[in-house]
Amino acid sequence: MRFNPRYLRIILFFGRVVLGVIFWDVLLRNIGLRSFAKRTAPGRYTAAARRFRALAIRLGGVLIKVGQFLSTRVDVLPEYITGELSDLQDEVPPEKFAAIKALAEAELGAPLGERFASFDESPLAAASLGQAHKATLHSGEKVVVKIQRPDIDRIVEIDLAALRTVVSWLKRYPPIRRRANVEALLAEFSATLRQELDYVAEAGNALRFAEMFKDNPSVRAPKVYAEFSTRRVLTLEDVYFIKITDYNSITAAGVSRADVAERLFQTYLYQIFVVGFFHADPHPGNVFYLPGNRIAFIDFGMVGRLTEERRDQMIRVLLGLVRHEPARVADVMLDWSGDSAVDEAALLLEIQT
């Protein structure tokens, strides 16, 4: 693994970043050049984020996911870094169709021409782990077929091995160690990533979501076609329509954007606080407005589950915030942290401000 070219490229990139941090943010600051290091930090880290973005687009795999994940961590990273990474969702290059076709036919046990009446070679969407193609069944039903990238399992394990090495470096740096438990973050990230590679599990998640909203016609999950699905190929009803952030199209359809936002909000309240099972990847490409004033969710590879106890704790946090009772919020956060060394007075002050 350590001599794999992909592994080495990732390690060398992050090694360069870490050495830069040591030079600029440790050595220079310690010899009286703190203001110079601070003044040049935005430009240096923006350039590093730009180089990472280029590497992620070139290599794909887990690096795309890492960039997307980091772009949301405004609690840890400054805006000039998260902003540079925020467009990675739309910059993933598609796999060559010949490779995708070969994998799909091997998984489905027949040529695509036999399994589908039509199959669009141009991908509807390309992501880090796979891509989606529009197709039509012989019955006439319109579907979307998700197909994993060839050899993605091996690529994921190489990338995760490289990230474990990087994390072993980062956890030695006190400012990072104080702000985030990078080992725990990587463990959670790795577990979620491996779940996303199991399309059988994703199909089960979609079926459960549909069951949750079977009595609510305003919320849809795509129908699963199990006979055209495997662990690496997933065939779903085509529910693509207006992307939830395409405000002009929603307005042109004669629908109040406020109504759509409220429905989405109410949907998540139900998922999180009533059922304890929720769609955990609600980026704009995964939520659509449908005719009839409905919303549809796709891509159930990433879901969250909450115990009844955890749901009760989250309600206590919300009530504490609404009622301006910081002690109530602090009690739950201390329980979640499991760290007896937390400065409770400082935590209360942070919550109050």
mmCIF file of C-alpha atoms in Angstrom:
data_model
loop_
_atom_site.group_PDB
_atom_site.id
_atom_site.type_symbol
_atom_site.label_atom_id
_atom_site.label_comp_id
_atom_site.label_asym_id
_atom_site.label_seq_id
_atom_site.Cartn_x
_atom_site.Cartn_y
_atom_site.Cartn_z
ATOM 1 C CA MET A 1 0.000 0.000 0.000
ATOM 2 C CA ARG A 2 2.713 2.487 0.976
ATOM 3 C CA PHE A 3 4.368 2.131 -2.440
ATOM 4 C CA ASN A 4 1.131 2.528 -4.383
ATOM 5 C CA PRO A 5 1.485 5.587 -6.694
ATOM 6 C CA ARG A 6 -1.933 6.929 -5.720
ATOM 7 C CA TYR A 7 -1.134 6.592 -2.012
ATOM 8 C CA LEU A 8 2.185 8.366 -2.495
ATOM 9 C CA ARG A 9 0.641 11.271 -4.429
ATOM 10 C CA ILE A 10 -1.851 11.900 -1.630
ATOM 11 C CA ILE A 11 0.822 11.620 1.067
ATOM 12 C CA LEU A 12 3.192 13.943 -0.800
ATOM 13 C CA PHE A 13 0.485 16.561 -1.256
ATOM 14 C CA PHE A 14 -0.485 16.612 2.410
ATOM 15 C CA GLY A 15 3.161 16.345 3.469
ATOM 16 C CA ARG A 16 3.868 19.574 1.607
ATOM 17 C CA VAL A 17 0.901 21.256 3.301
ATOM 18 C CA VAL A 18 1.980 20.074 6.760
ATOM 19 C CA LEU A 19 5.556 21.257 6.228
ATOM 20 C CA GLY A 20 4.221 24.631 5.147
ATOM 21 C CA VAL A 21 2.148 24.876 8.323
ATOM 22 C CA ILE A 22 5.195 24.033 10.455
ATOM 23 C CA PHE A 23 7.340 26.642 8.694
ATOM 24 C CA TRP A 24 4.827 29.498 8.537
ATOM 25 C CA ASP A 25 2.647 28.955 11.598
ATOM 26 C CA VAL A 26 5.174 27.498 14.021
ATOM 27 C CA LEU A 27 8.729 28.513 13.152
ATOM 28 C CA LEU A 28 8.087 32.046 11.847
ATOM 29 C CA ARG A 29 5.668 32.864 14.648
ATOM 30 C CA ASN A 30 8.211 31.720 17.219
ATOM 31 C CA ILE A 31 10.943 34.018 15.868
ATOM 32 C CA GLY A 32 8.864 37.171 16.001
ATOM 33 C CA LEU A 33 7.232 37.107 12.554
ATOM 34 C CA ARG A 34 3.723 36.315 13.792
ATOM 35 C CA SER A 35 2.089 39.312 12.079
ATOM 36 C CA PHE A 36 3.742 38.498 8.746
ATOM 37 C CA ALA A 37 2.626 34.846 8.949
ATOM 38 C CA LYS A 38 -0.911 35.896 9.882
ATOM 39 C CA ARG A 39 -1.099 38.467 7.087
ATOM 40 C CA THR A 40 -0.063 35.978 4.413
ATOM 41 C CA ALA A 41 -2.160 33.061 5.736
ATOM 42 C CA PRO A 42 -5.314 33.629 3.608
ATOM 43 C CA GLY A 43 -3.362 33.672 0.353
ATOM 44 C CA ARG A 44 -1.261 30.630 1.275
ATOM 45 C CA TYR A 45 -4.167 28.496 2.445
ATOM 46 C CA THR A 46 -6.375 29.529 -0.466
ATOM 47 C CA ALA A 47 -3.618 28.382 -2.828
ATOM 48 C CA ALA A 48 -3.337 25.078 -0.929
ATOM 49 C CA ALA A 49 -7.108 24.574 -1.155
ATOM 50 C CA ARG A 50 -6.959 25.294 -4.885
ATOM 51 C CA ARG A 51 -4.180 22.721 -5.358
ATOM 52 C CA PHE A 52 -6.169 20.166 -3.358
ATOM 53 C CA ARG A 53 -9.230 20.843 -5.485
ATOM 54 C CA ALA A 54 -7.211 20.213 -8.662
ATOM 55 C CA LEU A 55 -5.759 16.997 -7.205
ATOM 56 C CA ALA A 56 -9.211 15.800 -6.129
ATOM 57 C CA ILE A 57 -10.649 16.370 -9.607
ATOM 58 C CA ARG A 58 -7.688 14.565 -11.158
ATOM 59 C CA LEU A 59 -7.707 11.541 -8.818
ATOM 60 C CA GLY A 60 -11.386 11.404 -7.854
ATOM 61 C CA GLY A 61 -12.360 8.793 -5.292
ATOM 62 C CA VAL A 62 -12.321 9.724 -1.630
ATOM 63 C CA LEU A 63 -10.556 13.044 -2.238
ATOM 64 C CA ILE A 64 -13.728 14.459 -3.792
ATOM 65 C CA LYS A 65 -15.649 13.405 -0.693
ATOM 66 C CA VAL A 66 -12.999 14.917 1.566
ATOM 67 C CA GLY A 67 -13.222 18.228 -0.272
ATOM 68 C CA GLN A 68 -17.012 18.243 -0.097
ATOM 69 C CA PHE A 69 -16.877 17.403 3.603
ATOM 70 C CA LEU A 70 -14.300 20.100 4.386
ATOM 71 C CA SER A 71 -16.299 22.682 2.423
ATOM 72 C CA THR A 72 -19.084 22.330 5.015
ATOM 73 C CA ARG A 73 -16.843 22.612 8.102
ATOM 74 C CA VAL A 74 -17.187 26.341 8.661
ATOM 75 C CA ASP A 75 -16.762 25.574 12.372
ATOM 76 C CA VAL A 76 -13.162 24.457 11.766
ATOM 77 C CA LEU A 77 -11.989 26.125 8.537
ATOM 78 C CA PRO A 78 -12.094 29.755 7.363
ATOM 79 C CA GLU A 79 -14.393 30.836 4.541
ATOM 80 C CA TYR A 80 -11.572 31.339 2.039
ATOM 81 C CA ILE A 81 -10.848 27.596 2.247
ATOM 82 C CA THR A 82 -14.429 26.301 2.350
ATOM 83 C CA GLY A 83 -15.357 28.634 -0.503
ATOM 84 C CA GLU A 84 -12.554 27.285 -2.689
ATOM 85 C CA LEU A 85 -13.774 23.705 -2.124
ATOM 86 C CA SER A 86 -17.521 24.339 -2.324
ATOM 87 C CA ASP A 87 -17.884 23.703 -6.067
ATOM 88 C CA LEU A 88 -16.364 20.207 -6.041
ATOM 89 C CA GLN A 89 -19.842 18.651 -6.188
ATOM 90 C CA ASP A 90 -20.281 19.939 -9.738
ATOM 91 C CA GLU A 91 -16.752 19.309 -11.015
ATOM 92 C CA VAL A 92 -16.486 15.515 -10.893
ATOM 93 C CA PRO A 93 -15.454 14.201 -14.332
ATOM 94 C CA PRO A 94 -17.536 11.221 -15.560
ATOM 95 C CA GLU A 95 -16.139 7.742 -16.092
ATOM 96 C CA LYS A 96 -15.767 6.544 -19.690
ATOM 97 C CA PHE A 97 -19.015 4.893 -20.725
ATOM 98 C CA ALA A 98 -17.295 1.719 -21.963
ATOM 99 C CA ALA A 99 -16.030 1.002 -18.454
ATOM 100 C CA ILE A 100 -19.391 1.809 -16.855
ATOM 101 C CA LYS A 101 -21.218 -0.350 -19.425
ATOM 102 C CA ALA A 102 -18.915 -3.323 -18.805
ATOM 103 C CA LEU A 103 -19.429 -3.142 -15.039
ATOM 104 C CA ALA A 104 -23.218 -2.778 -15.316
ATOM 105 C CA GLU A 105 -23.530 -5.705 -17.720
ATOM 106 C CA ALA A 106 -21.371 -7.908 -15.497
ATOM 107 C CA GLU A 107 -23.511 -7.009 -12.474
ATOM 108 C CA LEU A 108 -26.861 -7.447 -14.242
ATOM 109 C CA GLY A 109 -25.799 -10.581 -16.111
ATOM 110 C CA ALA A 110 -26.925 -9.379 -19.548
ATOM 111 C CA PRO A 111 -26.205 -6.670 -22.141
ATOM 112 C CA LEU A 112 -27.794 -3.313 -21.400
ATOM 113 C CA GLY A 113 -29.758 -3.607 -24.623
ATOM 114 C CA GLU A 114 -31.508 -6.677 -23.244
ATOM 115 C CA ARG A 115 -32.222 -5.257 -19.811
ATOM 116 C CA PHE A 116 -33.344 -1.803 -20.947
ATOM 117 C CA ALA A 117 -35.360 -0.508 -23.902
ATOM 118 C CA SER A 118 -33.064 2.530 -24.006
ATOM 119 C CA PHE A 119 -30.003 3.664 -22.059
ATOM 120 C CA ASP A 120 -28.496 7.150 -22.264
ATOM 121 C CA GLU A 121 -24.715 6.931 -22.576
ATOM 122 C CA SER A 122 -24.259 10.507 -21.322
ATOM 123 C CA PRO A 123 -24.439 10.534 -17.521
ATOM 124 C CA LEU A 124 -27.206 12.468 -15.842
ATOM 125 C CA ALA A 125 -24.835 13.116 -12.935
ATOM 126 C CA ALA A 126 -21.299 12.083 -12.001
ATOM 127 C CA ALA A 127 -20.176 11.694 -8.395
ATOM 128 C CA SER A 128 -17.045 10.520 -6.627
ATOM 129 C CA LEU A 129 -18.165 6.900 -6.207
ATOM 130 C CA GLY A 130 -20.366 6.400 -9.241
ATOM 131 C CA GLN A 131 -22.591 8.034 -11.797
ATOM 132 C CA ALA A 132 -26.233 8.007 -12.881
ATOM 133 C CA HIS A 133 -27.713 7.385 -16.327
ATOM 134 C CA LYS A 134 -31.262 7.792 -17.563
ATOM 135 C CA ALA A 135 -32.855 4.697 -19.062
ATOM 136 C CA THR A 136 -36.211 3.214 -20.032
ATOM 137 C CA LEU A 137 -37.443 -0.240 -19.086
ATOM 138 C CA HIS A 138 -39.116 -2.468 -21.644
ATOM 139 C CA SER A 139 -42.343 -1.807 -19.745
ATOM 140 C CA GLY A 140 -41.984 1.875 -20.657
ATOM 141 C CA GLU A 141 -41.122 3.110 -17.170
ATOM 142 C CA LYS A 142 -38.517 5.876 -16.962
ATOM 143 C CA VAL A 143 -35.681 5.069 -14.570
ATOM 144 C CA VAL A 144 -32.307 6.307 -13.376
ATOM 145 C CA VAL A 145 -29.518 3.726 -13.101
ATOM 146 C CA LYS A 146 -26.729 4.376 -10.586
ATOM 147 C CA ILE A 147 -23.513 2.530 -11.411
ATOM 148 C CA GLN A 148 -20.366 2.498 -9.314
ATOM 149 C CA ARG A 149 -17.048 3.459 -10.819
ATOM 150 C CA PRO A 150 -14.871 0.461 -11.715
ATOM 151 C CA ASP A 151 -12.443 -0.588 -8.990
ATOM 152 C CA ILE A 152 -13.843 2.018 -6.610
ATOM 153 C CA ASP A 153 -13.637 -0.329 -3.585
ATOM 154 C CA ARG A 154 -9.851 -0.634 -3.965
ATOM 155 C CA ILE A 155 -9.455 3.097 -4.605
ATOM 156 C CA VAL A 156 -11.429 3.934 -1.467
ATOM 157 C CA GLU A 157 -9.237 1.704 0.706
ATOM 158 C CA ILE A 158 -6.033 3.240 -0.726
ATOM 159 C CA ASP A 159 -7.327 6.747 -0.103
ATOM 160 C CA LEU A 160 -8.461 5.943 3.433
ATOM 161 C CA ALA A 161 -5.054 4.417 4.217
ATOM 162 C CA ALA A 162 -3.401 7.636 3.041
ATOM 163 C CA LEU A 163 -5.793 9.749 5.114
ATOM 164 C CA ARG A 164 -5.052 7.676 8.222
ATOM 165 C CA THR A 165 -1.386 8.541 7.781
ATOM 166 C CA VAL A 166 -2.222 12.233 7.360
ATOM 167 C CA VAL A 167 -4.435 12.183 10.460
ATOM 168 C CA SER A 168 -1.579 10.646 12.464
ATOM 169 C CA TRP A 169 0.375 13.815 11.592
ATOM 170 C CA LEU A 170 -2.426 16.309 12.205
ATOM 171 C CA LYS A 171 -3.327 15.054 15.661
ATOM 172 C CA ARG A 172 0.183 16.042 16.830
ATOM 173 C CA TYR A 173 -0.520 19.720 16.096
ATOM 174 C CA PRO A 174 -2.135 21.270 19.233
ATOM 175 C CA PRO A 175 -4.321 23.905 17.489
ATOM 176 C CA ILE A 176 -5.953 21.179 15.373
ATOM 177 C CA ARG A 177 -6.153 18.739 18.275
ATOM 178 C CA ARG A 178 -7.961 21.362 20.369
ATOM 179 C CA ARG A 179 -10.498 22.198 17.668
ATOM 180 C CA ALA A 180 -11.422 18.724 16.419
ATOM 181 C CA ASN A 181 -10.958 15.034 17.127
ATOM 182 C CA VAL A 182 -9.580 14.234 13.683
ATOM 183 C CA GLU A 183 -9.321 10.504 14.402
ATOM 184 C CA ALA A 184 -13.007 10.318 15.326
ATOM 185 C CA LEU A 185 -13.958 12.389 12.282
ATOM 186 C CA LEU A 186 -12.012 10.059 9.976
ATOM 187 C CA ALA A 187 -13.536 6.961 11.598
ATOM 188 C CA GLU A 188 -17.058 8.313 11.076
ATOM 189 C CA PHE A 189 -16.224 9.458 7.555
ATOM 190 C CA SER A 190 -14.790 6.013 6.667
ATOM 191 C CA ALA A 191 -17.813 4.144 8.023
ATOM 192 C CA THR A 192 -20.230 6.376 6.121
ATOM 193 C CA LEU A 193 -18.211 6.033 2.922
ATOM 194 C CA ARG A 194 -18.239 2.234 3.052
ATOM 195 C CA GLN A 195 -21.997 2.291 3.600
ATOM 196 C CA GLU A 196 -22.402 4.385 0.455
ATOM 197 C CA LEU A 197 -20.691 1.639 -1.559
ATOM 198 C CA ASP A 198 -23.460 -0.836 -0.705
ATOM 199 C CA TYR A 199 -26.350 -0.166 -3.078
ATOM 200 C CA VAL A 200 -28.397 -2.989 -1.530
ATOM 201 C CA ALA A 201 -28.338 -1.061 1.749
ATOM 202 C CA GLU A 202 -29.175 2.148 -0.107
ATOM 203 C CA ALA A 203 -32.180 0.472 -1.714
ATOM 204 C CA GLY A 204 -33.352 -0.587 1.750
ATOM 205 C CA ASN A 205 -32.979 2.983 2.989
ATOM 206 C CA ALA A 206 -35.056 4.300 0.077
ATOM 207 C CA LEU A 207 -37.779 1.734 0.784
ATOM 208 C CA ARG A 208 -37.862 2.689 4.466
ATOM 209 C CA PHE A 209 -38.071 6.381 3.591
ATOM 210 C CA ALA A 210 -40.963 5.711 1.207
ATOM 211 C CA GLU A 211 -42.752 3.738 3.931
ATOM 212 C CA MET A 212 -42.296 6.646 6.375
ATOM 213 C CA PHE A 213 -44.105 9.018 4.017
ATOM 214 C CA LYS A 214 -46.634 6.636 2.457
ATOM 215 C CA ASP A 215 -49.480 8.682 3.958
ATOM 216 C CA ASN A 216 -47.971 12.025 2.949
ATOM 217 C CA PRO A 217 -48.461 12.582 -0.806
ATOM 218 C CA SER A 218 -46.358 15.759 -0.752
ATOM 219 C CA VAL A 219 -43.097 13.820 -0.103
ATOM 220 C CA ARG A 220 -41.701 11.238 -2.499
ATOM 221 C CA ALA A 221 -38.894 8.703 -2.598
ATOM 222 C CA PRO A 222 -38.160 6.925 -5.896
ATOM 223 C CA LYS A 223 -39.452 3.415 -6.433
ATOM 224 C CA VAL A 224 -36.716 0.755 -6.269
ATOM 225 C CA TYR A 225 -36.494 -1.800 -9.103
ATOM 226 C CA ALA A 226 -34.866 -4.678 -7.247
ATOM 227 C CA GLU A 227 -34.726 -6.951 -10.306
ATOM 228 C CA PHE A 228 -32.444 -4.396 -12.006
ATOM 229 C CA SER A 229 -30.278 -3.745 -8.951
ATOM 230 C CA THR A 230 -27.237 -5.273 -7.267
ATOM 231 C CA ARG A 231 -24.646 -4.140 -4.722
ATOM 232 C CA ARG A 232 -22.983 -2.012 -7.421
ATOM 233 C CA VAL A 233 -25.929 -1.105 -9.671
ATOM 234 C CA LEU A 234 -29.128 0.539 -8.447
ATOM 235 C CA THR A 235 -32.158 1.209 -10.632
ATOM 236 C CA LEU A 236 -34.684 3.743 -9.377
ATOM 237 C CA GLU A 237 -37.762 5.534 -10.620
ATOM 238 C CA ASP A 238 -36.873 8.765 -12.406
ATOM 239 C CA VAL A 239 -38.088 11.568 -10.111
ATOM 240 C CA TYR A 240 -35.679 14.213 -11.398
ATOM 241 C CA PHE A 241 -37.504 17.491 -12.038
ATOM 242 C CA ILE A 242 -36.697 20.971 -10.680
ATOM 243 C CA LYS A 243 -33.665 21.177 -8.413
ATOM 244 C CA ILE A 244 -34.687 22.584 -5.040
ATOM 245 C CA THR A 245 -32.305 25.547 -5.475
ATOM 246 C CA ASP A 246 -33.538 26.440 -8.976
ATOM 247 C CA TYR A 247 -35.540 29.330 -7.586
ATOM 248 C CA ASN A 248 -36.481 30.847 -10.939
ATOM 249 C CA SER A 249 -38.005 27.591 -12.204
ATOM 250 C CA ILE A 250 -39.913 27.055 -8.957
ATOM 251 C CA THR A 251 -41.309 30.589 -9.162
ATOM 252 C CA ALA A 252 -42.162 30.090 -12.855
ATOM 253 C CA ALA A 253 -44.150 26.996 -11.859
ATOM 254 C CA GLY A 254 -46.368 29.273 -9.790
ATOM 255 C CA VAL A 255 -45.188 27.945 -6.454
ATOM 256 C CA SER A 256 -44.213 29.925 -3.383
ATOM 257 C CA ARG A 257 -40.565 29.293 -2.510
ATOM 258 C CA ALA A 258 -41.461 29.920 1.115
ATOM 259 C CA ASP A 259 -44.005 27.092 0.961
ATOM 260 C CA VAL A 260 -41.405 24.735 -0.506
ATOM 261 C CA ALA A 261 -38.897 25.714 2.188
ATOM 262 C CA GLU A 262 -41.461 25.177 4.944
ATOM 263 C CA ARG A 263 -42.406 21.752 3.576
ATOM 264 C CA LEU A 264 -38.742 20.733 3.449
ATOM 265 C CA PHE A 265 -38.239 21.988 7.006
ATOM 266 C CA GLN A 266 -41.315 20.137 8.304
ATOM 267 C CA THR A 267 -40.155 16.994 6.500
ATOM 268 C CA TYR A 268 -36.825 17.069 8.319
ATOM 269 C CA LEU A 269 -38.438 17.749 11.680
ATOM 270 C CA TYR A 270 -40.520 14.613 11.163
ATOM 271 C CA GLN A 271 -37.522 12.517 10.061
ATOM 272 C CA ILE A 272 -35.304 13.605 12.944
ATOM 273 C CA PHE A 273 -37.595 14.107 15.926
ATOM 274 C CA VAL A 274 -40.449 11.692 15.255
ATOM 275 C CA VAL A 275 -38.940 8.724 13.410
ATOM 276 C CA GLY A 276 -35.221 9.080 14.150
ATOM 277 C CA PHE A 277 -34.270 8.077 10.594
ATOM 278 C CA PHE A 278 -33.269 10.816 8.175
ATOM 279 C CA HIS A 279 -31.755 11.536 4.783
ATOM 280 C CA ALA A 280 -28.258 12.731 5.689
ATOM 281 C CA ASP A 281 -27.065 14.145 2.356
ATOM 282 C CA PRO A 282 -29.599 16.864 1.459
ATOM 283 C CA HIS A 283 -27.413 18.874 -0.918
ATOM 284 C CA PRO A 284 -29.305 20.615 -3.757
ATOM 285 C CA GLY A 285 -28.694 17.794 -6.240
ATOM 286 C CA ASN A 286 -30.561 15.331 -4.027
ATOM 287 C CA VAL A 287 -33.834 17.208 -3.472
ATOM 288 C CA PHE A 288 -36.318 18.110 -6.232
ATOM 289 C CA TYR A 289 -39.577 19.982 -6.590
ATOM 290 C CA LEU A 290 -42.219 17.896 -8.398
ATOM 291 C CA PRO A 291 -45.492 18.852 -10.111
ATOM 292 C CA GLY A 292 -48.395 18.915 -7.701
ATOM 293 C CA ASN A 293 -46.464 20.928 -5.116
ATOM 294 C CA ARG A 294 -44.429 17.921 -3.931
ATOM 295 C CA ILE A 295 -40.786 17.347 -3.061
ATOM 296 C CA ALA A 296 -38.718 14.258 -3.832
ATOM 297 C CA PHE A 297 -35.521 12.959 -2.243
ATOM 298 C CA ILE A 298 -32.919 10.834 -4.025
ATOM 299 C CA ASP A 299 -29.598 9.208 -3.044
ATOM 300 C CA PHE A 300 -30.127 7.354 0.226
ATOM 301 C CA GLY A 301 -26.559 6.105 0.544
ATOM 302 C CA MET A 302 -26.045 8.374 3.536
ATOM 303 C CA VAL A 303 -28.710 8.240 6.244
ATOM 304 C CA GLY A 304 -28.734 9.021 9.939
ATOM 305 C CA ARG A 305 -30.310 7.170 12.833
ATOM 306 C CA LEU A 306 -31.163 8.613 16.236
ATOM 307 C CA THR A 307 -32.193 6.735 19.348
ATOM 308 C CA GLU A 308 -35.167 7.974 21.317
ATOM 309 C CA GLU A 309 -32.783 9.191 24.024
ATOM 310 C CA ARG A 310 -30.735 11.220 21.537
ATOM 311 C CA ARG A 311 -33.904 12.725 20.048
ATOM 312 C CA ASP A 312 -35.031 13.782 23.516
ATOM 313 C CA GLN A 313 -31.631 15.382 24.123
ATOM 314 C CA MET A 314 -31.837 17.333 20.871
ATOM 315 C CA ILE A 315 -35.273 18.615 21.854
ATOM 316 C CA ARG A 316 -33.819 19.761 25.190
ATOM 317 C CA VAL A 317 -31.080 21.645 23.318
ATOM 318 C CA LEU A 318 -33.618 23.373 21.069
ATOM 319 C CA LEU A 319 -35.830 24.299 24.007
ATOM 320 C CA GLY A 320 -32.805 25.620 25.871
ATOM 321 C CA LEU A 321 -31.844 27.831 22.933
ATOM 322 C CA VAL A 322 -35.382 29.117 22.384
ATOM 323 C CA ARG A 323 -35.939 29.822 26.084
ATOM 324 C CA HIS A 324 -32.442 31.273 26.581
ATOM 325 C CA GLU A 325 -31.521 28.615 29.140
ATOM 326 C CA PRO A 326 -27.803 27.978 28.488
ATOM 327 C CA ALA A 327 -27.473 25.566 31.422
ATOM 328 C CA ARG A 328 -29.968 23.194 29.781
ATOM 329 C CA VAL A 329 -27.944 23.266 26.544
ATOM 330 C CA ALA A 330 -24.639 22.846 28.375
ATOM 331 C CA ASP A 331 -25.883 19.778 30.265
ATOM 332 C CA VAL A 332 -26.626 17.951 27.014
ATOM 333 C CA MET A 333 -23.382 19.014 25.352
ATOM 334 C CA LEU A 334 -21.341 17.857 28.325
ATOM 335 C CA ASP A 335 -23.103 14.508 28.186
ATOM 336 C CA TRP A 336 -22.346 14.216 24.461
ATOM 337 C CA SER A 337 -18.689 15.127 24.848
ATOM 338 C CA GLY A 338 -17.951 12.567 27.551
ATOM 339 C CA ASP A 339 -15.012 14.775 28.562
ATOM 340 C CA SER A 340 -14.834 15.524 32.288
ATOM 341 C CA ALA A 341 -12.108 18.132 31.667
ATOM 342 C CA VAL A 342 -14.413 20.546 29.826
ATOM 343 C CA ASP A 343 -14.501 24.043 31.333
ATOM 344 C CA GLU A 344 -18.221 24.330 32.122
ATOM 345 C CA ALA A 345 -18.058 28.061 32.853
ATOM 346 C CA ALA A 346 -16.390 28.753 29.511
ATOM 347 C CA LEU A 347 -18.935 26.538 27.722
ATOM 348 C CA LEU A 348 -21.825 28.432 29.313
ATOM 349 C CA LEU A 349 -20.264 31.715 28.237
ATOM 350 C CA GLU A 350 -19.891 30.467 24.643
ATOM 351 C CA ILE A 351 -23.539 29.371 24.557
ATOM 352 C CA GLN A 352 -24.732 32.697 25.974
ATOM 353 C CA THR A 353 -22.822 34.682 23.361
#
